[in-house]
Amino acid sequence: MESLQTVEIILKVAVAFCLLILFHELGHFLVAKYLGIGVERFSIGFGPKIAGLRRGETEYMLSVVPLGGYVKLLGDDPRGADGDHPRAFLNKPVWQRIAVVAAGPLANFALAIAIFAGVHWVGIPTPQVSDLPEVGEVVADSPAQQAGLQTGDRILMVDGKPVTKWEDLVQTIHDHINTPLQLRVQRGAEEFDVMVTPKPGKVLKDLEEVEVGLIGVAPHVDVTVTSYSLPLSLWKGVEKTWELSALTVVSLVKMVQGKISPKHLAGPVGIFQMAGQQAKVGLLPLITLMAVLSISLGILNLFPIPVLDGGHILFFAVEGLWGHPISPRKQEIATQVGLFLLVALMLTAFYNDLLRIFTN
């Protein structure tokens, strides 16, 4: 029974990833078709073909490696024999080429908007965090568990000073790294004292990592389901997508600045694990994670790195300003540099995945 559940989770996650890729490539495909550009191949995945069929000029394929996909446009290689064809990609105006390339990432943002809008329309679980200094969860093997704290305990005082709000309790704990604290605890009708020593840990404050004291407790949270009208749900979808996009960009900038550790990058293994965990919880968390990953995929592809969509947009933008395309040799060198940067990024993320697996 458990093995069947595992297979079901793997299939759900695989379908989710394929849908993300499908929407991205569908953006390129639809805009290219609309602008009269020939499309030779539409592939989900890379490598040898598993299955495929041809409709008109286009071959639709499912390939072995499902970690990506591509749309092969007619005349997209300046050295190709079909470069003079009237429907060749490189024969089209710069703005049309930019539109085709940008359509992939934009499709990812559109998918995220649609998912968030649908979630808000059907009903989104909204957590309401209690302001009272009451323990809602105790982390295993944490200082709090070792001190004997339990779910439902209410903290009345810290070192003899009364606390009435959860945020005051958290701030006091954060300020006392490796310093024993005496907590006055109420459990039912009983009151007693415990000693707990916050361990150092890192949290994000204003999107920067800071070291604080932690004891391993979380507040009490009530979850209510809130539904919205269709127009408001659509607005909520746009709002949530914009908010997460901005957060992702700012986080990446701070990572480059060294204010956030690169260890937070997740590669295919880590993302697959996260998706699997969400799939175990239910379909709604998995779909929501799909929206987040779709945003990340859209932003990643807009990076001005050759081999990514953003790199091609940069090439075409420069061509529009200069009045002539960048030479194939310079594009080739830039592509090699971009590929090196992309591989370095992927290796870092993969290393983080392995580190998380073996340290856990």
XYZ file of C-alpha atoms in Angstrom:
360
model
C 0.000 0.000 0.000
C 2.808 2.368 0.937
C 4.667 1.617 -2.307
C 1.526 2.471 -4.306
C 1.263 5.801 -2.476
C 4.919 6.511 -3.263
C 4.360 5.769 -6.948
C 1.277 8.018 -6.927
C 3.276 10.879 -5.376
C 6.105 10.463 -7.919
C 3.588 10.508 -10.781
C 1.888 13.649 -9.407
C 5.233 15.443 -9.093
C 6.343 14.310 -12.572
C 3.090 15.572 -14.090
C 3.484 18.877 -12.233
C 6.989 19.400 -13.642
C 5.866 18.458 -17.139
C 3.041 21.003 -16.935
C 5.470 23.772 -15.966
C 7.663 22.938 -18.943
C 4.647 22.560 -21.218
C 3.311 26.043 -20.394
C 6.739 27.631 -20.874
C 7.288 26.046 -24.276
C 3.652 26.619 -25.220
C 4.255 30.355 -24.801
C 7.078 30.259 -27.362
C 5.060 28.000 -29.663
C 1.804 29.969 -29.725
C 3.422 33.365 -30.275
C 5.677 31.941 -33.016
C 2.666 30.417 -34.772
C 0.683 33.655 -34.386
C 3.508 35.671 -35.961
C 3.820 33.245 -38.885
C 7.158 31.729 -37.853
C 7.733 28.097 -38.801
C 7.914 25.621 -35.908
C 9.768 22.415 -36.755
C 9.660 20.661 -33.397
C 7.885 20.953 -30.028
C 9.566 18.720 -27.431
C 8.856 18.097 -23.773
C 12.188 16.887 -22.410
C 15.621 16.502 -23.954
C 17.519 13.646 -25.514
C 16.202 10.703 -27.561
C 12.548 10.684 -28.540
C 10.198 8.409 -26.575
C 7.119 9.131 -28.623
C 5.992 11.686 -31.149
C 3.628 12.616 -33.926
C 3.639 15.088 -36.805
C 0.902 17.595 -37.526
C 1.593 19.769 -40.538
C 5.098 21.192 -40.393
C 5.566 20.511 -36.654
C 6.722 17.326 -34.922
C 5.433 17.002 -31.343
C 7.739 14.916 -29.132
C 8.143 13.480 -25.648
C 11.844 12.932 -24.927
C 13.778 10.871 -22.386
C 15.050 13.551 -19.984
C 12.056 15.452 -18.520
C 14.164 18.278 -17.022
C 13.291 20.842 -19.649
C 11.987 21.128 -23.162
C 12.371 23.164 -26.310
C 10.711 24.551 -29.419
C 12.770 24.278 -32.610
C 11.973 27.236 -34.849
C 12.564 27.358 -38.570
C 15.700 29.353 -39.402
C 16.806 30.017 -35.799
C 20.448 29.239 -36.648
C 22.281 31.990 -38.578
C 24.506 29.320 -40.143
C 21.592 27.082 -41.178
C 20.514 26.406 -44.754
C 16.964 27.676 -44.224
C 17.959 31.167 -43.069
C 16.508 32.765 -46.225
C 13.083 31.176 -45.834
C 10.344 33.869 -45.526
C 9.027 32.181 -42.347
C 12.498 31.829 -40.799
C 12.774 33.119 -37.233
C 15.867 35.266 -37.889
C 14.188 36.891 -40.896
C 11.490 38.386 -38.684
C 11.707 41.903 -37.181
C 13.559 42.248 -33.875
C 10.395 42.979 -31.901
C 8.777 39.762 -33.145
C 11.817 37.690 -32.163
C 11.842 39.299 -28.711
C 8.104 38.597 -28.382
C 8.598 34.896 -29.205
C 11.477 34.493 -26.741
C 9.789 36.474 -23.952
C 6.547 34.502 -24.354
C 8.003 31.489 -22.505
C 8.738 33.258 -19.197
C 5.547 35.309 -19.520
C 3.585 32.063 -19.869
C 5.078 30.932 -16.540
C 3.888 34.123 -14.856
C 0.457 33.678 -16.460
C 0.286 30.115 -15.121
C 1.153 31.329 -11.612
C -1.567 33.995 -11.817
C -4.106 31.389 -12.961
C -3.168 28.975 -10.154
C -3.274 31.613 -7.409
C -6.548 32.977 -8.796
C -8.069 29.494 -8.813
C -6.893 28.791 -5.270
C -8.415 32.044 -3.996
C -11.670 31.355 -5.843
C -12.055 27.781 -4.554
C -10.979 28.765 -1.050
C -7.550 29.485 0.377
C -6.523 28.338 3.858
C -5.609 31.478 5.791
C -3.466 31.007 8.911
C -4.269 33.227 11.877
C -1.267 33.352 14.198
C -2.175 33.813 17.851
C -0.668 36.879 19.497
C -0.608 35.122 22.872
C 2.691 33.631 24.143
C 1.262 30.127 23.827
C 3.265 27.209 22.433
C 1.616 25.758 19.343
C 4.401 23.386 18.297
C 7.632 22.051 19.802
C 10.462 21.002 17.458
C 11.918 17.543 18.124
C 15.304 17.486 19.916
C 15.136 21.249 20.438
C 16.057 23.108 23.661
C 12.327 23.583 24.282
C 11.632 19.840 24.109
C 14.648 19.076 26.282
C 13.332 21.566 28.846
C 9.970 19.763 28.885
C 7.815 22.349 27.104
C 4.659 21.000 25.452
C 2.053 22.170 22.974
C -0.493 24.330 24.784
C 1.938 25.661 27.390
C 1.600 29.379 28.008
C 4.694 31.402 28.884
C 3.882 33.886 31.629
C 7.321 35.303 32.452
C 10.912 35.241 31.211
C 13.560 35.802 33.919
C 10.876 37.252 36.161
C 9.551 39.707 33.549
C 5.917 39.231 32.433
C 5.255 38.569 28.719
C 1.827 39.041 27.174
C 2.597 38.841 23.436
C 4.236 36.150 21.316
C 6.460 38.686 19.517
C 7.858 39.896 22.876
C 8.709 36.310 23.818
C 10.406 35.725 20.445
C 12.433 38.928 20.666
C 13.680 38.040 24.157
C 14.714 34.555 23.023
C 16.424 35.964 19.917
C 18.476 38.348 22.081
C 19.829 35.632 24.414
C 22.019 33.304 22.341
C 23.576 30.583 24.569
C 22.214 32.379 27.640
C 19.976 30.351 30.018
C 16.485 31.771 30.477
C 14.023 30.985 33.234
C 10.511 30.574 31.873
C 7.409 30.683 34.046
C 5.012 28.237 32.378
C 1.277 27.717 32.821
C -0.026 24.259 31.910
C -3.704 23.915 32.700
C -4.158 24.973 36.319
C -0.486 24.340 37.135
C 2.366 26.888 37.063
C 6.058 25.966 37.171
C 9.516 27.171 36.094
C 11.837 25.654 33.483
C 15.313 26.610 32.313
C 16.004 26.752 28.596
C 19.104 27.904 26.695
C 18.537 29.354 23.187
C 20.878 27.888 20.594
C 22.308 30.036 17.797
C 20.461 29.840 14.509
C 19.885 31.956 11.426
C 16.615 33.572 10.390
C 15.676 35.981 7.621
C 14.935 39.535 8.728
C 14.266 42.065 5.987
C 15.567 39.416 3.554
C 18.945 39.254 5.295
C 20.282 36.372 7.354
C 20.908 37.241 10.998
C 22.020 35.027 13.856
C 19.578 34.807 16.753
C 18.738 32.600 19.694
C 16.225 29.803 19.040
C 14.584 27.263 21.357
C 12.420 25.412 18.824
C 8.855 26.576 19.435
C 6.170 27.917 17.122
C 3.024 29.910 17.948
C -0.501 28.566 17.982
C -2.091 28.906 14.528
C -5.761 28.707 13.577
C -6.549 28.050 9.914
C -9.695 29.399 8.265
C -10.745 28.917 4.626
C -11.539 32.140 2.763
C -13.141 32.272 -0.705
C -13.226 35.264 -3.066
C -15.306 36.320 -6.055
C -13.877 35.524 -9.503
C -12.761 39.123 -10.324
C -11.184 39.546 -6.877
C -9.558 36.102 -7.162
C -7.954 37.170 -10.443
C -6.644 40.329 -8.800
C -5.340 38.256 -5.871
C -3.562 36.007 -8.381
C -1.832 38.996 -9.992
C -1.000 40.466 -6.587
C 0.461 37.219 -5.222
C 2.490 36.580 -8.381
C 3.933 40.108 -8.300
C 4.726 39.824 -4.596
C 6.554 36.497 -4.971
C 8.366 37.680 -8.116
C 9.674 40.771 -6.307
C 10.651 38.662 -3.287
C 12.535 36.209 -5.506
C 14.456 38.953 -7.319
C 15.377 40.769 -4.094
C 16.476 37.461 -2.517
C 18.718 36.681 -5.498
C 20.269 40.163 -5.354
C 20.973 39.766 -1.652
C 22.449 36.322 -2.346
C 24.858 37.883 -4.850
C 25.680 40.563 -2.270
C 26.474 37.829 0.263
C 23.639 38.808 2.620
C 21.862 35.490 2.049
C 23.767 32.201 1.891
C 23.788 30.331 -1.474
C 22.985 27.170 0.506
C 19.313 28.130 0.162
C 19.469 27.368 -3.572
C 17.674 24.129 -4.389
C 18.414 21.945 -7.397
C 16.273 19.301 -9.134
C 16.638 16.820 -6.253
C 15.677 19.373 -3.600
C 12.759 20.689 -5.656
C 11.544 17.140 -6.302
C 11.713 16.418 -2.558
C 9.750 19.590 -1.732
C 7.141 18.734 -4.338
C 6.887 15.199 -2.968
C 6.347 16.519 0.558
C 3.616 18.857 -0.672
C 2.000 16.054 -2.669
C 1.811 13.963 0.524
C -0.099 16.772 2.246
C -2.573 17.173 -0.594
C -3.238 18.426 -4.096
C -3.705 22.082 -3.086
C -0.185 22.473 -1.552
C 1.336 20.794 -4.627
C -0.536 23.116 -6.999
C 0.517 26.141 -4.935
C 4.153 24.993 -5.052
C 3.765 24.666 -8.835
C 2.836 28.359 -8.979
C 5.913 29.299 -6.936
C 8.177 27.151 -9.133
C 6.582 28.608 -12.258
C 7.507 32.100 -11.055
C 11.072 30.957 -10.335
C 11.316 29.376 -13.787
C 10.066 32.570 -15.420
C 12.542 34.759 -13.540
C 15.459 32.377 -14.137
C 14.802 32.368 -17.883
C 14.793 36.168 -17.968
C 18.365 36.353 -16.658
C 20.493 38.066 -19.347
C 22.624 34.934 -19.694
C 23.200 33.449 -23.164
C 21.521 30.008 -23.546
C 18.593 31.369 -21.485
C 15.685 33.357 -22.921
C 16.991 36.527 -21.287
C 20.300 36.140 -23.121
C 18.547 35.901 -26.492
C 16.438 38.952 -25.641
C 19.668 40.816 -24.842
C 21.200 39.824 -28.195
C 18.110 40.981 -30.095
C 17.879 44.226 -28.109
C 21.517 45.022 -28.960
C 20.788 44.213 -32.607
C 17.863 46.634 -32.527
C 20.068 49.404 -31.119
C 23.057 48.780 -33.404
C 21.056 48.084 -36.548
C 22.856 44.788 -37.221
C 23.098 41.416 -35.428
C 26.001 40.432 -33.188
C 28.447 38.250 -35.109
C 27.929 34.466 -34.757
C 31.437 34.130 -33.292
C 30.741 36.647 -30.513
C 27.402 35.000 -29.816
C 29.163 31.644 -29.598
C 31.706 32.961 -27.071
C 28.988 34.613 -25.001
C 26.957 31.390 -25.093
C 29.931 29.392 -23.807
C 30.387 31.852 -20.939
C 26.668 31.728 -20.183
C 26.695 27.941 -20.246
C 29.602 27.923 -17.786
C 27.704 30.243 -15.413
C 24.548 28.150 -15.711
C 26.430 24.890 -15.039
C 28.144 26.496 -12.023
C 24.747 27.564 -10.687
C 23.296 24.092 -11.219
C 26.279 22.390 -9.566
C 25.930 24.692 -6.545
C 22.245 23.864 -6.263
C 22.930 20.133 -6.705
C 25.655 20.273 -4.026
C 23.140 21.914 -1.674
C 20.663 19.115 -2.416
C 23.219 16.427 -1.541
C 24.323 18.332 1.563
C 20.727 18.528 2.806
C 20.190 14.822 2.144
C 23.302 13.636 3.998
C 23.081 16.105 6.888
C 19.436 15.165 7.498
